[in-house]
Coordinates of C-alpha atoms in Angstrom, one line a residue:
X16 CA -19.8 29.1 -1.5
X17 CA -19.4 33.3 -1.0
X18 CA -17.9 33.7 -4.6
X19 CA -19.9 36.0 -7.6
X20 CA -21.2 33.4 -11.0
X21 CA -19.1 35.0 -13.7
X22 CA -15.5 35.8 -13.6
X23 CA -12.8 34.8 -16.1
X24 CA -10.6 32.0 -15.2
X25 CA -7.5 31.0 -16.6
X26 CA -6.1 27.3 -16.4
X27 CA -3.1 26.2 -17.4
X28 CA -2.6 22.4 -18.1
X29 CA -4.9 19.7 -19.4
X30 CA -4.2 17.3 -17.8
X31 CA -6.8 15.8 -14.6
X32 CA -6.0 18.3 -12.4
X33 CA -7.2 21.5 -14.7
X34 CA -9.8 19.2 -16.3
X35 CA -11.5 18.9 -12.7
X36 CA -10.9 22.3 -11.6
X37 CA -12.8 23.3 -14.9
X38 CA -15.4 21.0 -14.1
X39 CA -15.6 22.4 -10.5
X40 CA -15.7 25.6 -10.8
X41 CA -18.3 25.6 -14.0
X42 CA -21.0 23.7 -11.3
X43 CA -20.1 26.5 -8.8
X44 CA -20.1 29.5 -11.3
X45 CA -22.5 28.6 -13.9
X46 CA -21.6 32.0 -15.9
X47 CA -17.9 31.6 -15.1
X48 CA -15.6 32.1 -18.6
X49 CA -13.1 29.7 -18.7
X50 CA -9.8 29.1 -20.7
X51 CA -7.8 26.4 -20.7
X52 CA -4.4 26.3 -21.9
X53 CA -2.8 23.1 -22.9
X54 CA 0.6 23.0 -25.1
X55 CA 0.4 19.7 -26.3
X56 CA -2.3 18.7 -29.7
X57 CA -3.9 16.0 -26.8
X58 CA -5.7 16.9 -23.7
X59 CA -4.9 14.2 -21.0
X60 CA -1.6 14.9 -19.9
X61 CA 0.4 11.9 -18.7
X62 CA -2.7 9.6 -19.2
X63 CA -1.4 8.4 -22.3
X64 CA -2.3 5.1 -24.2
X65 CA 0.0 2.8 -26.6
X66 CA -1.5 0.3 -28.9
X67 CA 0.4 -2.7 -30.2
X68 CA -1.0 -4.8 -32.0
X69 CA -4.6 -5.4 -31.3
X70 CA -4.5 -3.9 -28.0
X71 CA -4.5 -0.6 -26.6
X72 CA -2.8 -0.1 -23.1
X73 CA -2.9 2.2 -20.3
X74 CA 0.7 3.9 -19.9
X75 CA 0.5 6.7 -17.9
X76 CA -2.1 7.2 -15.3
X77 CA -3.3 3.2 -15.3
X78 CA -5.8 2.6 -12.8
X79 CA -8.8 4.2 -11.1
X80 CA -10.1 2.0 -8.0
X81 CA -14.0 1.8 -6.9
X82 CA -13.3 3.4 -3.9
X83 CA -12.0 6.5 -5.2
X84 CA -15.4 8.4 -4.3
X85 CA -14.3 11.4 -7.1
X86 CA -13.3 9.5 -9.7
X87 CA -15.7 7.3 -9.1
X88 CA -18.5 9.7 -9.0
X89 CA -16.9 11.0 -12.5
X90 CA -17.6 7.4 -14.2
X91 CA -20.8 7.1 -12.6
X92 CA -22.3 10.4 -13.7
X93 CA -21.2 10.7 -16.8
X94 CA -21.7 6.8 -17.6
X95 CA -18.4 6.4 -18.1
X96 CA -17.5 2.5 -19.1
X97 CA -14.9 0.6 -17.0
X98 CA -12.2 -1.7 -18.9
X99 CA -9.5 -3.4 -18.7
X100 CA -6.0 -1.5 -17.7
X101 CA -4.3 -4.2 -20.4
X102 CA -7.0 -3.7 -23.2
X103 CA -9.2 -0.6 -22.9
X104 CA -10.9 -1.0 -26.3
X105 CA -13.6 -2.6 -25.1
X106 CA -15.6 -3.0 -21.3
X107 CA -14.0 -6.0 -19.9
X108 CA -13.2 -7.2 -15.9
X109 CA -10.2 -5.3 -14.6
X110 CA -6.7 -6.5 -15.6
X111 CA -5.8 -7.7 -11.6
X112 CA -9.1 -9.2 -10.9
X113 CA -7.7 -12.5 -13.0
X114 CA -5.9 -15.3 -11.5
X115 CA -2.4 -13.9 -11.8
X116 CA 1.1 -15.4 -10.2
X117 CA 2.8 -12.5 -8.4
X118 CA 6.1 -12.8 -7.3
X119 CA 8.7 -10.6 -5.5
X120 CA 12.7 -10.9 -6.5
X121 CA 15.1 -9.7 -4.2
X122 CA 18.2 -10.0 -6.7
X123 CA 18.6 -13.7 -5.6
X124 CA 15.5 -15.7 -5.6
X125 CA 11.6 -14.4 -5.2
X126 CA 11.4 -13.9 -0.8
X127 CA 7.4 -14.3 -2.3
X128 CA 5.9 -16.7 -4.6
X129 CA 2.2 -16.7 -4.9
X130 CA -0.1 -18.2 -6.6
X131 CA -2.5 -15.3 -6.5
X132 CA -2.7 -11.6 -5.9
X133 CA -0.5 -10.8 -3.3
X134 CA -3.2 -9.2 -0.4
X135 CA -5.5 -12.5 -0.8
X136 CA -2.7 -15.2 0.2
X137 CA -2.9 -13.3 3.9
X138 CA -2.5 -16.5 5.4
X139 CA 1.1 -17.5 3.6
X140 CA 2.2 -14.2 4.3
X141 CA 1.8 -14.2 7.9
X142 CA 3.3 -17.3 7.9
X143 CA 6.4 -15.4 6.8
X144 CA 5.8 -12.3 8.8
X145 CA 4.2 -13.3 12.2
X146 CA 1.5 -10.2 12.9
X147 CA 3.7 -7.9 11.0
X148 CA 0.9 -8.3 8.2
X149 CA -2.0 -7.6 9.8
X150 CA -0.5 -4.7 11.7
X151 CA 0.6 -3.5 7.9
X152 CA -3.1 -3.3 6.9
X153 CA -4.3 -1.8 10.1
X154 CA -1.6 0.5 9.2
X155 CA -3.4 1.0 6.1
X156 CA -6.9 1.1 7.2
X157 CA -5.7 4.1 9.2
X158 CA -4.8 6.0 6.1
X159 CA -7.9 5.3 4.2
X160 CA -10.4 6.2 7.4
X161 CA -8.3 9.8 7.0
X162 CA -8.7 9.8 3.4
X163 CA -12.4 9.2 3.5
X164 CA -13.0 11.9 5.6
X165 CA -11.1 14.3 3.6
X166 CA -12.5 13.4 0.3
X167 CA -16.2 14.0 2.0
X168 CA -15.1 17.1 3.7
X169 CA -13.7 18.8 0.6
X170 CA -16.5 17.4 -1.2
X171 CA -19.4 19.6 0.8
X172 CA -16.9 22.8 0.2
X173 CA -14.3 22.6 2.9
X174 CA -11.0 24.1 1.3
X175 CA -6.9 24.5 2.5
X176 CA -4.8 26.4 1.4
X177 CA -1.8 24.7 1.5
X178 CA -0.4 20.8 1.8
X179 CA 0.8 21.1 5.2
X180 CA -2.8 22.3 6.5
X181 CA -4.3 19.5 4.7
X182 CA -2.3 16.7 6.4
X183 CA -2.2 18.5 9.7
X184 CA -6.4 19.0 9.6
X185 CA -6.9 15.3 8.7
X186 CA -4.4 13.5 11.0
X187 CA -1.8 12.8 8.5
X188 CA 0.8 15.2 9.4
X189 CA 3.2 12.6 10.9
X190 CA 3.0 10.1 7.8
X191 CA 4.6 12.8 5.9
X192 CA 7.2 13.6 8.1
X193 CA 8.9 10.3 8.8
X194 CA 9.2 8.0 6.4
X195 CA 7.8 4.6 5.6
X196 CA 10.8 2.1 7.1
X197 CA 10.1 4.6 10.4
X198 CA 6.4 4.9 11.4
X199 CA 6.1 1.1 10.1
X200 CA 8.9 -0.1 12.4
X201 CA 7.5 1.5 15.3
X202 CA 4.2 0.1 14.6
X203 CA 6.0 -3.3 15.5
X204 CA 6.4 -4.3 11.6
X205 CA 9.0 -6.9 10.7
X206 CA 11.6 -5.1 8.9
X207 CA 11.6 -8.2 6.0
X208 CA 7.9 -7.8 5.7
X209 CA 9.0 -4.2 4.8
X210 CA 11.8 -5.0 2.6
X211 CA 9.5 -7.2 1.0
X212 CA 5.9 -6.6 0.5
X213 CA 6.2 -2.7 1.4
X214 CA 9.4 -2.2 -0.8
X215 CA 7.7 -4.6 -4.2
X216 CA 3.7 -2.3 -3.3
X217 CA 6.0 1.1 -4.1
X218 CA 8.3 0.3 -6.2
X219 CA 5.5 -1.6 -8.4
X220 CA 3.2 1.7 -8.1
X221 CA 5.7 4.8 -7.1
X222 CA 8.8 3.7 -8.2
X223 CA 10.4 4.8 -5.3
X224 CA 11.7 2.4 -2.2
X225 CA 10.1 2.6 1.2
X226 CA 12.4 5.5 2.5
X227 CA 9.8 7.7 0.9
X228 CA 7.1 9.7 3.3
X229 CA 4.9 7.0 5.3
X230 CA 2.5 8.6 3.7
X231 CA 3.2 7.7 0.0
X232 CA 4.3 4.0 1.1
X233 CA 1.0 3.0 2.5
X234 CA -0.9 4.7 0.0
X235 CA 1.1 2.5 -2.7
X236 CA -0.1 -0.5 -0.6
X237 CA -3.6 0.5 -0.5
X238 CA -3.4 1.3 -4.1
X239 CA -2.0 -2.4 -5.3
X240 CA -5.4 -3.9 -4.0
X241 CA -5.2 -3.5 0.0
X242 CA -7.9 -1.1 0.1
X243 CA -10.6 -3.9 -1.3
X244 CA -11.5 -1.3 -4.0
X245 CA -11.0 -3.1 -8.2
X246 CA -8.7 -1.5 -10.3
X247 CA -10.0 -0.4 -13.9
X248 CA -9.3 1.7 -16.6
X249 CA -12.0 3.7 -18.9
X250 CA -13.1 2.3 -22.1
X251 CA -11.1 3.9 -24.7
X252 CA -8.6 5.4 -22.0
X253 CA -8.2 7.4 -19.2
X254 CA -7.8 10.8 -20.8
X255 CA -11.9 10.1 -22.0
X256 CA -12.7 11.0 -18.6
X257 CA -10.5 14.3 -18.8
X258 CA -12.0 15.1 -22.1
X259 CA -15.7 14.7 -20.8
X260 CA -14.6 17.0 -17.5
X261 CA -13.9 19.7 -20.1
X262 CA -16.9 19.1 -22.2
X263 CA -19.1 19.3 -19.3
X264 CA -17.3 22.4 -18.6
X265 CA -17.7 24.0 -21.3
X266 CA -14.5 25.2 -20.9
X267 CA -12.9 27.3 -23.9
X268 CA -9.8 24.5 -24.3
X269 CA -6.6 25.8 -26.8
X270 CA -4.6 23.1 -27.7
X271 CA -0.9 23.6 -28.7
X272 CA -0.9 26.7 -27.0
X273 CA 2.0 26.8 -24.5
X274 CA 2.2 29.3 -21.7
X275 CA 5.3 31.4 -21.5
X276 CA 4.3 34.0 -18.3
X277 CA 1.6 34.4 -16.1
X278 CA 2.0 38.1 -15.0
X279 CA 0.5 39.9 -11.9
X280 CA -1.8 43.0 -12.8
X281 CA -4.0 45.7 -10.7
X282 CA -6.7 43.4 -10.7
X283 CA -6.1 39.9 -11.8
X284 CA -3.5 38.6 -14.6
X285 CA -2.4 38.4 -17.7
X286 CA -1.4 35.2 -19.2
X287 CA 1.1 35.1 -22.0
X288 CA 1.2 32.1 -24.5
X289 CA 1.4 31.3 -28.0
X290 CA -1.1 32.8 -29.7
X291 CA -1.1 36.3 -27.6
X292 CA -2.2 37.2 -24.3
X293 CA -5.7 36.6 -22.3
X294 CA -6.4 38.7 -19.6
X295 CA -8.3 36.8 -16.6
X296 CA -9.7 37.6 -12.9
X297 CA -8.0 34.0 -11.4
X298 CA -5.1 32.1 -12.9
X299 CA -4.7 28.1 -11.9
X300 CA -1.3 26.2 -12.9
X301 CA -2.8 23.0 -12.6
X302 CA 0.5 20.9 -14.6
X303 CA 3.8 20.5 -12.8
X304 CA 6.0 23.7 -12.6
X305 CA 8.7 21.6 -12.9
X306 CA 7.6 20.4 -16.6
X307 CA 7.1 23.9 -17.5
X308 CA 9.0 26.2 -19.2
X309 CA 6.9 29.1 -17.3
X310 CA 8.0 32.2 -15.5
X311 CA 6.0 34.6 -13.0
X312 CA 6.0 38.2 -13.4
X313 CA 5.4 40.3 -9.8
X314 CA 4.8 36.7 -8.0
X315 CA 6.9 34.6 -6.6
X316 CA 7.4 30.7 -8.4
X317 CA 6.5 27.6 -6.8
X318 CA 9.3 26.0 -5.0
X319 CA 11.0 23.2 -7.4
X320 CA 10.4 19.1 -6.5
X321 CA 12.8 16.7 -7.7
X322 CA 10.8 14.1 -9.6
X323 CA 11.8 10.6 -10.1
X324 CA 12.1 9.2 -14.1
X325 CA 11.3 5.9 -14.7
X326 CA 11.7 4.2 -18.0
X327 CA 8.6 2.1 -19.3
X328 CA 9.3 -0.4 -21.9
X329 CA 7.2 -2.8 -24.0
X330 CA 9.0 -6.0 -25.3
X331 CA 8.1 -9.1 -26.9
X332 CA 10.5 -12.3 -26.9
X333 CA 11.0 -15.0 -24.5
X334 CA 11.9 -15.1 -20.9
X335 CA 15.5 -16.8 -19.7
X336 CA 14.4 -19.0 -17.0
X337 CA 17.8 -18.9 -16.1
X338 CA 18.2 -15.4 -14.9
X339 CA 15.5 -16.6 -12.3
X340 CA 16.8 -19.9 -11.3
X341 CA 13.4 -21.4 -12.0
X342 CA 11.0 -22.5 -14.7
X343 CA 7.7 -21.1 -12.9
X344 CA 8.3 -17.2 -13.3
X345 CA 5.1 -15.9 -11.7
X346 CA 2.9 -13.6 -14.1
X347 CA 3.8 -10.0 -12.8
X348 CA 7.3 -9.8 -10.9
X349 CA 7.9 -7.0 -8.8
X350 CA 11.5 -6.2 -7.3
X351 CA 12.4 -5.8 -3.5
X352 CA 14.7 -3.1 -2.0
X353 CA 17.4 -3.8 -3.6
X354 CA 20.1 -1.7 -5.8
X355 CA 21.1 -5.3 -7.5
X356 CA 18.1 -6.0 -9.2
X357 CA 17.9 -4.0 -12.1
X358 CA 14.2 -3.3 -12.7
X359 CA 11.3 -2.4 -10.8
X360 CA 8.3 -4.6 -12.7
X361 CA 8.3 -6.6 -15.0
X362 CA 5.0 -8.1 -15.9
X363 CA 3.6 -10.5 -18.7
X364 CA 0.5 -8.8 -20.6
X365 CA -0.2 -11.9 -22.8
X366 CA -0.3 -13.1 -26.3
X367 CA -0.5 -9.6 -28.5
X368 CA -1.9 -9.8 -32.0
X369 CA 1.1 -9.8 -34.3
X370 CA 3.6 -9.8 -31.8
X371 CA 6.2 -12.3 -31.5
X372 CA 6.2 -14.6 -28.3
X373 CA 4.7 -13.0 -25.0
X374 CA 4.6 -9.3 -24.5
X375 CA 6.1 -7.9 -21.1
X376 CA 5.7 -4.3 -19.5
X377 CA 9.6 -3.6 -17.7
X378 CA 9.9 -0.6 -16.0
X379 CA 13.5 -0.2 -15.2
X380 CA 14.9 3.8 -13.2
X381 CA 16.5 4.2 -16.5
X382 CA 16.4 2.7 -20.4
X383 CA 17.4 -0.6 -20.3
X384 CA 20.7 -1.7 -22.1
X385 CA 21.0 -4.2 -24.5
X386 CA 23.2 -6.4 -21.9
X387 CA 20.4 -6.2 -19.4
X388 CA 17.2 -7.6 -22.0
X389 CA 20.0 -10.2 -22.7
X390 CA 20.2 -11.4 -19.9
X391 CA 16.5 -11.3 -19.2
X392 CA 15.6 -13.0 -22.6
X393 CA 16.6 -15.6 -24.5
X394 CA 15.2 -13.3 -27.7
X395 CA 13.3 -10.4 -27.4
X396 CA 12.5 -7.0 -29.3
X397 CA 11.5 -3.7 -27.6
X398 CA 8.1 -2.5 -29.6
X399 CA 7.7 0.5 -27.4
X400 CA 9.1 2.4 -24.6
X401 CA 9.0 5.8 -22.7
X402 CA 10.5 7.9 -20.0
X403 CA 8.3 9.1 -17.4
X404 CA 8.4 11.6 -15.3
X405 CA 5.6 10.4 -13.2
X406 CA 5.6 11.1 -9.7
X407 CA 7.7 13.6 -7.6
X408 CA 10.2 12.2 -4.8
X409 CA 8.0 11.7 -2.2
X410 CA 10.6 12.6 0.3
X411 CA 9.7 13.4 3.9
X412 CA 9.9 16.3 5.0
X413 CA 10.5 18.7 1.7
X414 CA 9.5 22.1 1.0
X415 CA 5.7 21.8 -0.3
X416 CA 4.6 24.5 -2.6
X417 CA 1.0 25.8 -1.3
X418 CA -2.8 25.6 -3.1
X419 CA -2.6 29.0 -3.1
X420 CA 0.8 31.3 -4.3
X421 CA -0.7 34.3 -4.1
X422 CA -4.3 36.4 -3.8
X423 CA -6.2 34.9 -7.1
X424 CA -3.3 32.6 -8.3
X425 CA -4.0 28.9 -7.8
X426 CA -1.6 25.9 -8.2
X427 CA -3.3 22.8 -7.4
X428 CA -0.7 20.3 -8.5
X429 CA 0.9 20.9 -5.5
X430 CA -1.1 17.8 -4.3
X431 CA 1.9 16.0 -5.8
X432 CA 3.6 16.8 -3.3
X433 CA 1.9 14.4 -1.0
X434 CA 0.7 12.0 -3.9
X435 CA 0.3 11.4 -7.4
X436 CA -3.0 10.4 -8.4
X437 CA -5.9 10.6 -10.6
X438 CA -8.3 10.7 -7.2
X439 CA -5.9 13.4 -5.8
X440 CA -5.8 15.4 -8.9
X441 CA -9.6 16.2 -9.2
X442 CA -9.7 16.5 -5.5
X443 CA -7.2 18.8 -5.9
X444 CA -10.0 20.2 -8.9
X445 CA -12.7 20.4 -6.2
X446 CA -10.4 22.3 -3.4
X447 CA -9.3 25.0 -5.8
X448 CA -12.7 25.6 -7.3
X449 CA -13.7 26.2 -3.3
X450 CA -10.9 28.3 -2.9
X451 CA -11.9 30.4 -6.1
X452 CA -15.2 30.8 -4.9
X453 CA -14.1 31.7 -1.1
X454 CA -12.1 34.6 -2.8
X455 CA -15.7 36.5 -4.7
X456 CA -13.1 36.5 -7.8

């Protein structure tokens, strides 16, 4: 690290992202000033919670996984408690380490049944997909080599400054530039086990079919399980762990203070907001452009992503068994490639203190309609829902915005651009606290 200890620094959003770049660049700058701007009266972002009854849920940002080495390091040195994704009120085993029946629907009938989570039935599987399953996971185990090295080589300070230079340094370069059906295909994968297993893994975790980068499909299958690392939430809910990055920080945080303009000046900038103006030596947008109302004066804007909406709705009632065909609907359903079926999940969460029948999580690409929970209950009522706008279109091939849009002006969300994470976000923290030090703001 070549950068002075003081310096102010601005950052806009937060959500993970600013809260770790905070966090970052208070260990590497111990009199750094910083200010954090976040319009909303919650820090967090999208890592939201919704209680019903007597349980509160993860809705946003669900699951952190043991092997994330950040996040992990986070919960670990802050003694953090895990819980359960589907109750974090209290420290329980994570939500997918129980028996649970996981099925995938293809419009027609489930093309998989199983009596258990979907990478530990490897042997029924291959059945189905002769070697195409095993050359999936070594497909996999690929990505996550790559990603361990990157997370340890921008942990001990190394930095990029753009998306493209990070995939291209770490060997990733051609996942993002084909997509999923492609480098999976030529890797001698059945196209049904990638209609399948590949299409139910990123549409249950991304949304998004397997015409996405290869990238983003088989981090969506390392992320349902494949890796080996448990899924858990924090005790109390994610955004805990972006509150105690900002604590630790020690971070100046002003809540319901929207940014309007971050403008260019002799020697740093000038950010406009709310409540005034704050002149600082390095600005960071760490939320999405895209979610922003912000402008740039004398700098050029981030390039625009399309971002995918999903719907996310809560409803208690009773399945029709009909709609299925069958009387044993597995636990959590996921849906295959296929524009017929009119959801992406739909999973049971359990019995729900003062709740009616069973509550189930659907996720559908837009609000359900009245004639669709019809025919997927014989009763039900919705007791919560939201739109998301969760991930970007992991496309391959797009126009990526950079780390860094110009000398002292930071945008670390453009990590979205390859994946949405909580693990990417504070890796994302870590780069551009490098960066800012690199610079001697």
């Amino acid at each position: 690290m070549t950068g002075s200890d003081s310096g102010r620094i601005g950052i806009v959003g937060a959500g993970i992202t600013g809260a770790a770049t905070a966090y970052f660049v208070s260990q590497d700058r111990s009199a750094a000033d910083v200010v954090v701007f976040e319009r909303n009266e919650d820090v967090g972002g999208r890592l939201q919670t919704a209680t019903i009854g007597d349980r509160t849920f993860e809705i946003g940002g669900k699951y952190l996984h043991t092997d994330d080495p950040f996040c992990m390091g986070f919960v670990e040195e802050f003694d953090l408690n895990r819980a359960d994704p589907l109750d974090v009120t209290g420290s329980d085993p994570p939500a997918m380490g129980r028996e649970t029946t996981i099925g995938i629907w293809d419009g027609e009938s489930f093309a998989v049944n199983l009596e258990d989570s979907l990478f530990s039935s490897v042997g029924h599987l291959l059945g189905s997909y002769p070697l195409s399953l095993y050359r999936l996971f070594q497909e996999g185990s690929a990505l996550e080599e790559q990603l361990g090295e990157l997370s340890e080589q921008i942990a001990a300070g190394e930095s990029v400054r753009t998306v493209t230079e990070l995939t291209e340094k770490w060997g990733m370069g051609d996942w993002c530039r084909r997509t999923a059906r492609e480098q999976l295909t030529d890797a001698g994968i059945a196209e049904q086990c990638i209609e399948e297993v590949l299409a139910a893994t990123t549409q249950t975790t991304l949304g998004q079919e397997p015409s996405i980068h290869a990238f983003g499909g088989l981090y969506g299958f390392l992320s349902m399980g494949a890796s080996g690392g448990d899924p858990f939430a924090i005790e109390g809910g994610n955004a805990t762990l972006v509150e105690t990055l900002l604590d630790e920080s020690a971070a100046d945080v002003e809540t319901e203070t929207a940014v309007q303009t971050i403008e260019r000046e002799t020697d740093g900038y000038r950010i406009h907001h709310d409540d005034g103006t704050t002149a600082v030596d390095a600005a960071v947008l760490a939320a999405p452009y895209e979610r922003t109302d912000l402008t740039f004066d004398g700098v050029d804007a981030p390039p625009e992503r399309p971002y995918h909406t999903n719907h996310l709705s809560f409803v208690a009632g009773t399945l029709d068994t009909n709609y299925f065909g069958t009387e044993s609907i597995p636990d959590l359903v996921a849906a295959a490639d296929d524009p017929d079926v009119p959801f992406t999940l739909l999973a049971s969460m359990g019995s729900v203190e003062g709740v009616p029948g069973t509550l189930y999580e659907l996720e559908t690409p837009t609000e359900p309609t009245k004639d669709l929970l019809s025919r997927l209950f014989t009763s039900y009522e919705v007791v919560a829902s939201k739109s998301w706008q969760g991930f970007p279109r992991f496309d391959p091939g797009i126009d990526r915005p950079p780390f860094e849009l110009a000398d002292q002006l930071y945008y670390p969300n453009a990590i979205e651009s390859l994946m949405t994470s909580m693990e990417f976000s504070a890796l994302a923290g870590r780069n551009t606290a490098t960066l800012i030090s690199d610079a001697n703001v």
